[in-house]
Amino acid sequence: MPSSPILFFLLFLCFFCTQLSCTKTEVQALLAWRSSLKDPGRLTQMWTSNNISTDPCQWDGIKCNEAGSIISLSISGCQIDGTLDKFNFSSFPNLTELWMDHNENLHGGIPKEIGTLHNLQYLHLSSNNLVGEIPVTISNLSNLEDLDLSFNQLTGAIPSAILNMSSLHYLYLGNNNLTGQIPKTIGNLINLEELHLSANYIKGAIPREIEHLTNLTLLSLYENELSGQIPLEIGNMTELRIADLRYNKLQGNIPATIAQLPNLSFLYLGNNQLNGTVTPYLGNNSYLEGIDLSNNNFVGTLPPLLCRRGELQYLQAANNSFILLPITLKNCSSLTELDLHENNIRADVSQTLGEHPNLSLIDLSKNRFYGRLPSNLGGNILSLSLEGNEISGDIPKELANSTSLAILNLSNNNFSSLPLIQAPALESLHASNNKFTGEFPLLQQNWTNLVTLDIGKNNFYGKIPSWIGSSFPVLKILRLGSNQFEGYIPPQLSMLNNLRLLDFSNNNLKGPIPHVLSHMHSMVIKTMTNESYITYFVSNTNEEESIDFMWKGVEATYQETIALLTGIDFSCNALSGEIPEDLMKLQGLISLNLSRNQLSGMIPNNIGNLTSLEVLDLSMNILSGTIPPSISHLTSLDTLSLSHNKLTGQIPSGPQLQTFNMSDFSDNVGLCGFPLPNNCLTHNNSIVPLVENEAGYKKIEVIWIICSVILGYVIGFWVYFGALYWKISLRFAIFQFTDKMQDKMMKWCGRYFH
Amino acid sequence: MASSSLLISLASCLLFLALSPALASNSEGEALCAFKSRLSDPNNVLQSWDQSLVNPCTWFHVTCDSQNRVIRLDLGNSNITGTLGPELGRLQHLQYLELYRNSFMGKIPEELGNLKNLVSMDLYENQLEGEIPKSLSKLKSLRFMRLNNNKLTGSIPRELVTLSNLKVLDFSNNDLCGTIPVDGPFSTFPPESFENNKRLNGPELLGLASYDFGC
């Protein structure tokens, strides 16, 4: 056969090559693969030589052994565009490390030939664009210690053979599209130190075989669809330091055995369907640093030993049904973050907060805390939210003078007195719905950071100070509604260039609406922002602003779109004078409520300029004149109320105006036209009685004529014959008269015809 | 800039559409998100439409009743291009559908006939084509139907005479054919409601057999 000598030669060459660890096949394989790539990226410059001989051991990212054979190939972040299909894995028998991560255009599948790299210890293919299933042949790599395929688009289930590789120390498969269940063979990974399966679609229960993972320090399974209970065998994982099981569908109790783990520092169980009480021994055996129990259905008391070893920094238990706190919490001086919002906790706030010098983020909102705030709230506090509790008394001076405080939310409590607040870092101050009283709170007059100020629903009185205009350069939301403020609206408000939401409703303000408010720059321009949230960056977390806003008759909480709300609410005051024409320059307004005042004069002619307006409420004033035709330009208007005024004339027609009802215009004596039932007459605007149609109108006329004719006949008949009947002398007189006339007639006729 | 924010809000919309089957109670929000996905919105009018919210009642251009059900959709004159999808029919409590003066294309979905509470349907001044769906005769509460200034074809469905609450109708400036019904509310509509439909032949001839010709 002619091919057999060739075959023999090739075999000889191969043998020769392997004996000499022939780098020639290795370099050929590298170059062949590189030329198969659509774009080799940096490989072009990395894999070049100056000499005639191509010695890859001199190339960037390549290490060789003493025999000159490649043992390490490192091509991370090389902007490679192509696939691994033409990569001849079998040409690299001595390869121990393969780093090919962070090439976002490296696509296609992982070829099964990768299983031929018998000496491979480290395999890193993360942060690429690889698809398809994980090849089972990887389980042939009996020396593999590190396997990192995370941040790709791999699909299918994790092959059970892979979870059987006892050589593995680090297994990272997170951030893919893996499905199926965690194989029970996982128990064989006795050397495993870190397991990342997070951010996939893995279902089923956590296998009980995890008890064999006695070397595992990090168990990361968050963001999957794991269900069932956490196996109590977890208590046997003696090296476990971090357990992150968040964002799954785990049910049942936390197994009590978890408290026996001697090395557990971080236990993250948030966002599952766990319930029951949390074992009171949790924290007894280990140095807990971080706990996340949030968004589950836990009940009872927060476990008392969490802070036993004095290391607990992060305690997150929001959105459960806890009712009690352990007294040990007050002495947990290592705490930096405490979040218990939305539980049913009934506790004295002064017994909860206190000895926490490092506590910077506190959220106790929406519970049943009572009592008064302690004075030693810690000097490092960044964010304090107590909203929705039953706390009373005053605000401690230490808090009011805090130089670090950025977010303070005291709304919906029973606080009664606000001291001078001199917190220069404050960005958000909510104090609404308390029992605060006195004049406009003495705030420091130089707030370069304040974005939101809400002191509505209290008993503040006195004037709104004019320095407000020059003291809040970045203020976006100003809410003073539902107080007893009086006096004039200070025109200096117009200097607030970032103001978006202005609410002075339900006070005793009088006088005119200052026309210079048209200078509020942030309301003049139409909202053109990419960011619809208002966020505060506080201690490496993003806190989002939210307010409860009454709009279109419904009160709702606005958070995701709060930065888009642009409105003025001066309703329910005693404002007088005209609505300034200049106000119509505020083209960014989506809501304008001036109802329930004593505003007079006409609605400005150019009201049509407010093209973003969705809500316009001018009801219950004494506005007169006609409704300007330009109102028909407001094509976004979905709520309109002009009722209870003194408006006259024809209601303009227009596309949005056609969609409103009678009730939106009612109680305006001179107003006519659709949608009111009364038509307008062309020469004057008096009311015409309701008639169905012209024929009906004529009908009534005809009836009147007929009636009066008949009446005339009846009266005439009875007057004449009645008189004849009753008065004899009249009868005589009439009959005599008739006889005389008859005689005269006969005489005349006789004379004429002879 | 605008396109990237559109992309982000659309992506967030679609992301929650795909990954949140538990939000079944938010089906009106899902319907509006599906509606938004067919549209191009250069003025970012729909920027506030965030699917992750419990209900769409805080979205701009959407009005809800006291039970958080959508009653108005006001997107007139908003420079929107796109098609109308069947999901609009899921807004069971919708009373006012204001989509006039945009560039909506394609057909009027027959699912709009499911909006049994609809009082006002304003689709005028768009580029809608195809026939007027017969299913619109199910809109028993309808008082205002304005489809003028589109490219609608076909005949006026006879079934529309059953809409006894209809007060204002405008089909002018289209490409409708056949004859105009004369029964029911159609007896009150002035001829201007049908003008500029070149192939429309005038009022129907009543007799033993009423028929459309030239269609």
Short mmCIF file of C-alpha atoms in Angstrom, two decimals, chain A residues 70-493:
data_model
loop_
_atom_site.label_atom_id
_atom_site.label_comp_id
_atom_site.label_asym_id
_atom_site.label_seq_id
_atom_site.Cartn_x
_atom_site.Cartn_y
_atom_site.Cartn_z
CA ILE A 70 4.47 24.11 27.23
CA ILE A 71 3.14 23.77 30.76
CA SER A 72 1.24 27.04 31.12
CA LEU A 73 -0.83 28.95 28.59
CA SER A 74 -2.17 32.29 29.77
CA ILE A 75 -4.22 34.30 27.27
CA SER A 76 -6.75 36.15 29.48
CA GLY A 77 -8.25 39.37 28.25
CA CYS A 78 -6.66 39.15 24.82
CA GLN A 79 -9.69 40.28 22.85
CA ILE A 80 -9.85 36.99 21.01
CA ASP A 81 -12.75 36.62 18.60
CA GLY A 82 -13.33 33.04 17.59
CA THR A 83 -14.00 29.56 18.89
CA LEU A 84 -12.08 26.70 20.46
CA ASP A 85 -13.12 24.30 17.70
CA LYS A 86 -9.75 24.21 16.03
CA PHE A 87 -7.74 24.17 19.23
CA ASN A 88 -5.83 20.90 19.19
CA PHE A 89 -5.91 20.06 22.87
CA SER A 90 -4.13 16.73 22.41
CA SER A 91 -1.00 18.57 21.23
CA PHE A 92 -0.37 19.81 24.77
CA PRO A 93 0.21 16.74 26.89
CA ASN A 94 2.19 18.62 29.52
CA LEU A 95 -0.14 21.55 29.99
CA THR A 96 -0.94 22.13 33.66
CA GLU A 97 -2.52 25.60 33.48
CA LEU A 98 -4.88 27.01 30.88
CA TRP A 99 -6.06 30.59 31.42
CA MET A 100 -8.36 31.76 28.65
CA ASP A 101 -10.78 33.93 30.61
CA HIS A 102 -12.15 37.42 29.92
CA ASN A 103 -12.32 37.15 26.15
CA GLU A 104 -15.86 38.28 25.59
CA ASN A 105 -15.87 37.29 21.95
CA LEU A 106 -14.60 33.77 22.54
CA HIS A 107 -17.74 31.89 21.64
CA GLY A 108 -18.91 28.46 20.60
CA GLY A 109 -18.79 25.38 22.76
CA ILE A 110 -16.16 23.72 24.92
CA PRO A 111 -14.83 20.86 22.77
CA LYS A 112 -14.84 17.45 24.39
CA GLU A 113 -11.20 17.06 23.40
CA ILE A 114 -10.38 19.24 26.37
CA GLY A 115 -10.50 15.98 28.29
CA THR A 116 -7.18 14.99 26.75
CA LEU A 117 -5.18 17.50 28.82
CA HIS A 118 -4.27 14.83 31.33
CA ASN A 119 -1.92 16.98 33.36
CA LEU A 120 -4.20 19.95 33.64
CA GLN A 121 -4.52 21.36 37.15
CA TYR A 122 -6.02 24.79 36.52
CA LEU A 123 -8.68 25.43 33.87
CA HIS A 124 -10.01 28.98 33.62
CA LEU A 125 -12.49 29.73 30.83
CA SER A 126 -14.63 32.24 32.73
CA SER A 127 -16.10 35.51 31.42
CA ASN A 128 -16.30 34.45 27.81
CA ASN A 129 -19.28 33.82 25.64
CA LEU A 130 -19.15 30.02 25.66
CA VAL A 131 -22.36 28.09 25.02
CA GLY A 132 -23.51 24.50 25.03
CA GLU A 133 -23.15 21.91 27.72
CA ILE A 134 -20.23 21.22 30.01
CA PRO A 135 -18.40 18.31 28.37
CA VAL A 136 -18.40 15.18 30.52
CA THR A 137 -14.83 14.53 29.40
CA ILE A 138 -13.62 17.18 31.82
CA SER A 139 -14.10 14.51 34.47
CA ASN A 140 -11.19 12.67 32.86
CA LEU A 141 -8.85 15.37 34.08
CA SER A 142 -7.80 13.50 37.17
CA ASN A 143 -5.36 16.20 38.28
CA LEU A 144 -7.75 19.11 37.97
CA GLU A 145 -7.83 21.29 41.06
CA ASP A 146 -9.33 24.53 39.78
CA LEU A 147 -12.25 24.55 37.36
CA ASP A 148 -13.65 27.97 36.50
CA LEU A 149 -16.31 28.16 33.77
CA SER A 150 -18.29 30.99 35.36
CA PHE A 151 -19.81 33.95 33.54
CA ASN A 152 -20.61 32.21 30.27
CA GLN A 153 -23.82 31.01 28.69
CA LEU A 154 -23.39 27.31 29.36
CA THR A 155 -26.56 25.25 29.41
CA GLY A 156 -27.73 21.83 30.43
CA ALA A 157 -27.31 20.11 33.75
CA ILE A 158 -24.04 19.78 35.60
CA PRO A 159 -22.77 16.32 34.65
CA SER A 160 -22.67 14.15 37.75
CA ALA A 161 -19.24 12.91 36.68
CA ILE A 162 -17.87 16.41 37.16
CA LEU A 163 -19.26 16.60 40.64
CA ASN A 164 -17.42 13.39 41.31
CA MET A 165 -13.90 14.71 40.80
CA SER A 166 -12.26 14.31 44.15
CA SER A 167 -9.23 16.23 42.90
CA LEU A 168 -11.16 19.47 42.74
CA HIS A 169 -10.41 22.24 45.23
CA TYR A 170 -12.20 25.10 43.55
CA LEU A 171 -15.29 24.69 41.38
CA TYR A 172 -16.79 27.83 39.88
CA LEU A 173 -19.75 27.34 37.54
CA GLY A 174 -21.71 30.44 38.54
CA ASN A 175 -23.44 32.92 36.22
CA ASN A 176 -24.41 30.57 33.45
CA ASN A 177 -27.70 29.10 32.30
CA LEU A 178 -27.25 25.72 33.92
CA THR A 179 -30.37 23.73 34.73
CA GLY A 180 -31.16 20.37 36.26
CA GLN A 181 -30.35 19.41 39.83
CA ILE A 182 -27.24 19.25 41.95
CA PRO A 183 -26.02 15.66 41.53
CA LYS A 184 -25.71 13.53 44.66
CA THR A 185 -22.16 12.68 43.66
CA ILE A 186 -21.27 16.03 45.14
CA GLY A 187 -20.42 14.15 48.29
CA ASN A 188 -17.30 12.89 46.62
CA LEU A 189 -15.73 16.30 46.34
CA ILE A 190 -13.93 15.74 49.59
CA ASN A 191 -11.14 18.17 48.76
CA LEU A 192 -13.39 20.94 47.61
CA GLU A 193 -12.74 24.28 49.29
CA GLU A 194 -15.00 26.62 47.33
CA LEU A 195 -18.18 25.87 45.40
CA HIS A 196 -19.87 28.50 43.27
CA LEU A 197 -23.03 27.45 41.48
CA SER A 198 -24.75 30.79 41.88
CA ALA A 199 -26.83 32.65 39.29
CA ASN A 200 -28.08 29.69 37.31
CA TYR A 201 -31.42 27.92 37.05
CA ILE A 202 -30.61 24.89 39.15
CA LYS A 203 -33.63 23.20 40.72
CA GLY A 204 -34.32 20.55 43.27
CA ALA A 205 -33.10 20.23 46.81
CA ILE A 206 -29.65 20.71 48.22
CA PRO A 207 -28.37 17.12 48.47
CA ARG A 208 -27.75 15.73 51.96
CA GLU A 209 -24.45 14.44 50.67
CA ILE A 210 -22.97 17.87 51.29
CA GLU A 211 -22.11 16.63 54.75
CA HIS A 212 -19.05 15.03 53.23
CA LEU A 213 -17.67 18.34 52.09
CA THR A 214 -15.62 18.73 55.20
CA ASN A 215 -13.06 20.98 53.55
CA LEU A 216 -15.55 23.37 52.03
CA THR A 217 -15.20 26.96 53.26
CA LEU A 218 -17.40 28.73 50.72
CA LEU A 219 -20.80 27.44 49.60
CA SER A 220 -22.37 29.85 47.12
CA LEU A 221 -25.70 28.75 45.66
CA TYR A 222 -27.52 32.11 45.49
CA GLU A 223 -29.91 33.02 42.74
CA ASN A 224 -31.12 29.62 41.61
CA GLU A 225 -34.40 27.75 41.94
CA LEU A 226 -33.39 25.43 44.74
CA SER A 227 -36.31 24.15 46.76
CA GLY A 228 -36.97 21.91 49.70
CA GLN A 229 -35.36 22.26 53.07
CA ILE A 230 -31.82 23.10 53.99
CA PRO A 231 -30.46 19.66 54.92
CA LEU A 232 -29.51 19.32 58.59
CA GLU A 233 -26.40 17.59 57.35
CA ILE A 234 -25.07 21.09 56.76
CA GLY A 235 -24.05 20.95 60.40
CA ASN A 236 -21.28 18.53 59.50
CA MET A 237 -19.49 20.90 57.18
CA THR A 238 -16.95 21.82 59.81
CA GLU A 239 -14.88 24.17 57.67
CA LEU A 240 -17.84 26.10 56.33
CA ARG A 241 -17.21 29.82 56.67
CA ILE A 242 -19.54 31.39 54.15
CA ALA A 243 -22.97 30.00 53.23
CA ASP A 244 -24.82 32.08 50.64
CA LEU A 245 -28.17 30.57 49.73
CA ARG A 246 -30.04 33.79 48.94
CA TYR A 247 -32.66 34.16 46.22
CA ASN A 248 -33.86 30.59 46.03
CA LYS A 249 -37.11 28.86 46.98
CA LEU A 250 -35.88 27.12 50.10
CA GLN A 251 -38.57 26.24 52.62
CA GLY A 252 -38.94 25.06 56.15
CA ASN A 253 -36.82 25.97 59.15
CA ILE A 254 -33.17 26.72 59.38
CA PRO A 255 -31.78 23.42 60.70
CA ALA A 256 -30.67 23.82 64.31
CA THR A 257 -27.45 21.99 63.46
CA ILE A 258 -26.22 25.09 61.72
CA ALA A 259 -25.47 26.57 65.11
CA GLN A 260 -22.81 23.96 65.76
CA LEU A 261 -20.62 25.00 62.83
CA PRO A 262 -17.39 26.24 64.41
CA ASN A 263 -16.17 28.36 61.52
CA LEU A 264 -19.36 29.95 60.21
CA SER A 265 -18.87 33.70 59.70
CA PHE A 266 -21.39 34.63 57.04
CA LEU A 267 -24.86 33.13 56.80
CA TYR A 268 -26.94 34.61 53.97
CA LEU A 269 -30.41 33.15 53.62
CA GLY A 270 -32.34 36.18 52.37
CA ASN A 271 -35.13 36.00 49.79
CA ASN A 272 -36.37 32.47 50.26
CA GLN A 273 -39.52 30.95 51.75
CA LEU A 274 -38.01 29.91 55.04
CA ASN A 275 -40.18 30.06 58.14
CA GLY A 276 -40.39 29.18 61.79
CA THR A 277 -38.16 30.49 64.54
CA VAL A 278 -34.44 30.83 64.17
CA THR A 279 -32.49 28.53 66.44
CA PRO A 280 -31.51 30.50 69.54
CA TYR A 281 -28.06 28.94 69.55
CA LEU A 282 -27.05 30.55 66.31
CA GLY A 283 -23.78 32.35 66.99
CA ASN A 284 -22.84 30.26 69.97
CA ASN A 285 -20.04 28.36 68.31
CA SER A 286 -18.48 30.66 65.78
CA TYR A 287 -17.44 34.24 65.11
CA LEU A 288 -20.42 35.45 63.14
CA GLU A 289 -19.75 38.54 61.06
CA GLY A 290 -22.71 38.81 58.72
CA ILE A 291 -26.30 37.50 58.85
CA ASP A 292 -28.99 37.93 56.21
CA LEU A 293 -32.41 36.51 57.04
CA SER A 294 -34.39 39.10 55.07
CA ASN A 295 -37.48 38.47 52.98
CA ASN A 296 -38.56 35.22 54.55
CA ASN A 297 -41.33 34.32 57.00
CA PHE A 298 -39.37 33.98 60.23
CA VAL A 299 -41.23 34.56 63.49
CA GLY A 300 -40.47 34.94 67.15
CA THR A 301 -37.36 36.50 68.60
CA LEU A 302 -34.18 37.35 66.82
CA PRO A 303 -31.61 34.85 68.15
CA PRO A 304 -29.76 36.32 71.15
CA LEU A 305 -26.30 34.90 70.60
CA LEU A 306 -25.57 36.37 67.19
CA CYS A 307 -23.13 38.83 68.66
CA ARG A 308 -21.70 36.56 71.31
CA ARG A 309 -18.16 36.64 69.96
CA GLY A 310 -18.30 40.37 69.36
CA GLU A 311 -17.66 40.21 65.61
CA LEU A 312 -21.12 40.74 64.16
CA GLN A 313 -21.10 43.65 61.73
CA TYR A 314 -23.98 43.10 59.36
CA LEU A 315 -27.46 42.12 60.60
CA GLN A 316 -30.13 42.08 57.93
CA ALA A 317 -33.52 40.68 58.96
CA ALA A 318 -35.95 42.91 57.06
CA ASN A 319 -39.35 41.78 55.91
CA ASN A 320 -40.14 38.92 58.26
CA SER A 321 -42.51 38.56 61.19
CA PHE A 322 -40.07 38.87 64.07
CA ILE A 323 -41.71 40.35 67.18
CA LEU A 324 -38.95 40.63 69.73
CA LEU A 325 -35.33 41.60 69.94
CA PRO A 326 -32.82 40.13 72.34
CA ILE A 327 -31.37 42.55 74.89
CA THR A 328 -27.92 41.47 73.77
CA LEU A 329 -28.38 43.52 70.64
CA LYS A 330 -27.80 46.75 72.52
CA ASN A 331 -24.27 45.72 73.51
CA CYS A 332 -23.23 44.47 70.11
CA SER A 333 -20.67 47.20 69.60
CA SER A 334 -19.23 45.67 66.45
CA LEU A 335 -22.39 46.36 64.44
CA THR A 336 -22.00 48.52 61.34
CA GLU A 337 -25.29 47.78 59.59
CA LEU A 338 -28.63 46.96 61.21
CA ASP A 339 -31.70 46.47 59.04
CA LEU A 340 -34.89 45.22 60.69
CA HIS A 341 -37.50 47.06 58.61
CA GLU A 342 -40.94 45.62 58.05
CA ASN A 343 -41.29 43.23 60.92
CA ASN A 344 -43.66 43.33 63.91
CA ILE A 345 -40.96 44.18 66.42
CA ARG A 346 -42.28 45.74 69.59
CA ALA A 347 -39.36 47.11 71.57
CA ASP A 348 -38.11 50.25 73.29
CA VAL A 349 -35.83 51.98 70.82
CA SER A 350 -33.58 53.23 73.61
CA GLN A 351 -32.99 49.63 74.61
CA THR A 352 -32.11 48.68 71.07
CA LEU A 353 -29.81 51.41 69.90
CA GLY A 354 -27.05 52.63 72.12
CA GLU A 355 -23.60 51.20 72.38
CA HIS A 356 -22.94 51.07 68.67
CA PRO A 357 -20.03 53.34 67.86
CA ASN A 358 -19.55 51.88 64.39
CA LEU A 359 -23.19 51.63 63.38
CA SER A 360 -23.58 53.60 60.18
CA LEU A 361 -26.69 52.20 58.48
CA ILE A 362 -29.80 51.74 60.62
CA ASP A 363 -33.24 50.85 59.30
CA LEU A 364 -35.91 50.08 61.87
CA SER A 365 -38.80 51.40 59.80
CA LYS A 366 -42.27 49.89 59.75
CA ASN A 367 -42.21 48.15 63.12
CA ARG A 368 -43.69 48.98 66.52
CA PHE A 369 -40.74 50.56 68.26
CA TYR A 370 -41.68 52.94 71.06
CA GLY A 371 -39.97 55.10 73.65
CA ARG A 372 -37.45 57.85 73.03
CA LEU A 373 -34.25 57.93 71.04
CA PRO A 374 -31.09 57.46 73.11
CA SER A 375 -28.63 60.29 73.05
CA ASN A 376 -25.57 58.25 72.18
CA LEU A 377 -26.56 57.27 68.70
CA GLY A 378 -23.03 56.99 67.49
CA GLY A 379 -20.92 59.48 65.67
CA ASN A 380 -20.47 57.51 62.47
CA ILE A 381 -24.09 57.30 61.53
CA LEU A 382 -24.78 57.70 57.81
CA SER A 383 -28.38 56.60 57.39
CA LEU A 384 -31.11 56.36 60.01
CA SER A 385 -34.63 55.33 59.13
CA LEU A 386 -37.25 55.05 61.84
CA GLU A 387 -40.27 55.64 59.63
CA GLY A 388 -43.54 54.10 60.71
CA ASN A 389 -43.08 53.38 64.41
CA GLU A 390 -44.39 54.85 67.66
CA ILE A 391 -41.26 56.66 68.80
CA SER A 392 -41.80 59.91 70.67
CA GLY A 393 -39.90 62.72 72.32
CA ASP A 394 -37.23 64.87 70.74
CA ILE A 395 -34.36 64.42 68.40
CA PRO A 396 -31.13 64.15 70.37
CA LYS A 397 -28.65 66.95 69.73
CA GLU A 398 -25.94 64.43 68.88
CA LEU A 399 -28.02 63.25 65.99
CA ALA A 400 -28.96 66.74 64.86
CA ASN A 401 -25.31 67.78 64.84
CA SER A 402 -23.96 64.68 63.18
CA THR A 403 -21.37 65.51 60.56
CA SER A 404 -21.77 62.18 58.82
CA LEU A 405 -25.57 61.85 58.67
CA ALA A 406 -26.80 61.74 55.08
CA ILE A 407 -30.27 60.18 55.33
CA LEU A 408 -32.72 60.79 58.17
CA ASN A 409 -36.27 59.48 58.02
CA LEU A 410 -38.43 60.10 61.07
CA SER A 411 -41.83 60.15 59.35
CA ASN A 412 -44.94 58.57 60.81
CA ASN A 413 -43.95 58.61 64.47
CA ASN A 414 -44.88 60.71 67.51
CA PHE A 415 -41.84 62.97 67.69
CA SER A 416 -42.61 66.36 69.15
CA SER A 417 -39.63 68.61 68.92
CA LEU A 418 -37.01 69.34 66.33
CA PRO A 419 -33.82 71.07 67.45
CA LEU A 420 -31.55 73.14 65.24
CA ILE A 421 -30.31 70.67 62.71
CA GLN A 422 -26.72 71.20 61.70
CA ALA A 423 -25.90 68.12 59.74
CA PRO A 424 -23.96 69.35 56.71
CA ALA A 425 -23.91 66.00 54.95
CA LEU A 426 -27.68 65.56 55.08
CA GLU A 427 -29.17 64.69 51.70
CA SER A 428 -32.64 63.50 52.65
CA LEU A 429 -34.73 64.66 55.60
CA HIS A 430 -38.17 63.18 56.13
CA ALA A 431 -40.05 64.26 59.24
CA SER A 432 -43.65 64.14 58.07
CA ASN A 433 -46.65 62.98 60.05
CA ASN A 434 -45.34 63.60 63.54
CA LYS A 435 -46.36 66.00 66.28
CA PHE A 436 -43.72 68.61 65.50
CA THR A 437 -44.76 72.15 66.25
CA GLY A 438 -43.25 75.61 66.32
CA GLU A 439 -42.07 77.84 63.52
CA PHE A 440 -40.31 76.65 60.40
CA PRO A 441 -37.63 74.36 61.78
CA LEU A 442 -34.30 75.95 62.40
CA LEU A 443 -32.26 74.22 59.86
CA GLN A 444 -28.72 75.23 59.23
CA GLN A 445 -28.79 77.77 56.47
CA ASN A 446 -26.29 76.24 54.19
CA TRP A 447 -27.37 72.90 52.93
CA THR A 448 -25.21 72.11 49.98
CA ASN A 449 -26.35 68.50 49.96
CA LEU A 450 -30.03 68.49 50.82
CA VAL A 451 -32.11 66.98 48.02
CA THR A 452 -35.37 66.14 49.82
CA LEU A 453 -37.08 68.02 52.65
CA ASP A 454 -40.46 66.71 53.80
CA ILE A 455 -41.97 68.15 56.98
CA GLY A 456 -45.62 67.85 55.95
CA LYS A 457 -48.45 66.70 58.19
CA ASN A 458 -47.26 68.34 61.38
CA ASN A 459 -48.31 71.42 63.37
CA PHE A 460 -45.70 73.90 62.19
CA TYR A 461 -46.92 77.51 62.07
CA GLY A 462 -45.63 80.96 61.26
CA LYS A 463 -44.20 82.20 58.00
CA ILE A 464 -42.23 80.30 55.44
CA PRO A 465 -38.86 81.99 55.69
CA SER A 466 -37.43 83.71 52.64
CA TRP A 467 -33.96 82.30 53.22
CA ILE A 468 -35.31 79.01 51.98
CA GLY A 469 -34.58 80.16 48.46
CA SER A 470 -30.86 80.64 48.93
CA SER A 471 -30.09 77.80 51.27
CA PHE A 472 -30.87 74.68 49.29
CA PRO A 473 -28.98 74.71 46.00
CA VAL A 474 -29.67 71.07 45.11
CA LEU A 475 -33.14 70.68 46.64
CA LYS A 476 -35.46 68.67 44.39
CA ILE A 477 -38.39 67.94 46.69
CA LEU A 478 -39.91 70.43 49.15
CA ARG A 479 -43.03 69.36 51.03
CA LEU A 480 -44.53 71.57 53.69
CA GLY A 481 -48.13 70.49 53.17
CA SER A 482 -50.72 69.95 55.90
CA ASN A 483 -49.32 72.33 58.49
CA GLN A 484 -50.46 75.75 59.64
CA PHE A 485 -48.00 77.93 57.79
CA GLU A 486 -49.33 81.41 57.09
CA GLY A 487 -48.28 84.59 55.39
CA TYR A 488 -47.06 84.88 51.84
CA ILE A 489 -45.32 82.45 49.56
CA PRO A 490 -41.80 83.84 49.50
CA PRO A 491 -40.80 84.81 45.95
CA GLN A 492 -37.25 83.77 46.83
CA LEU A 493 -38.39 80.21 46.18
#
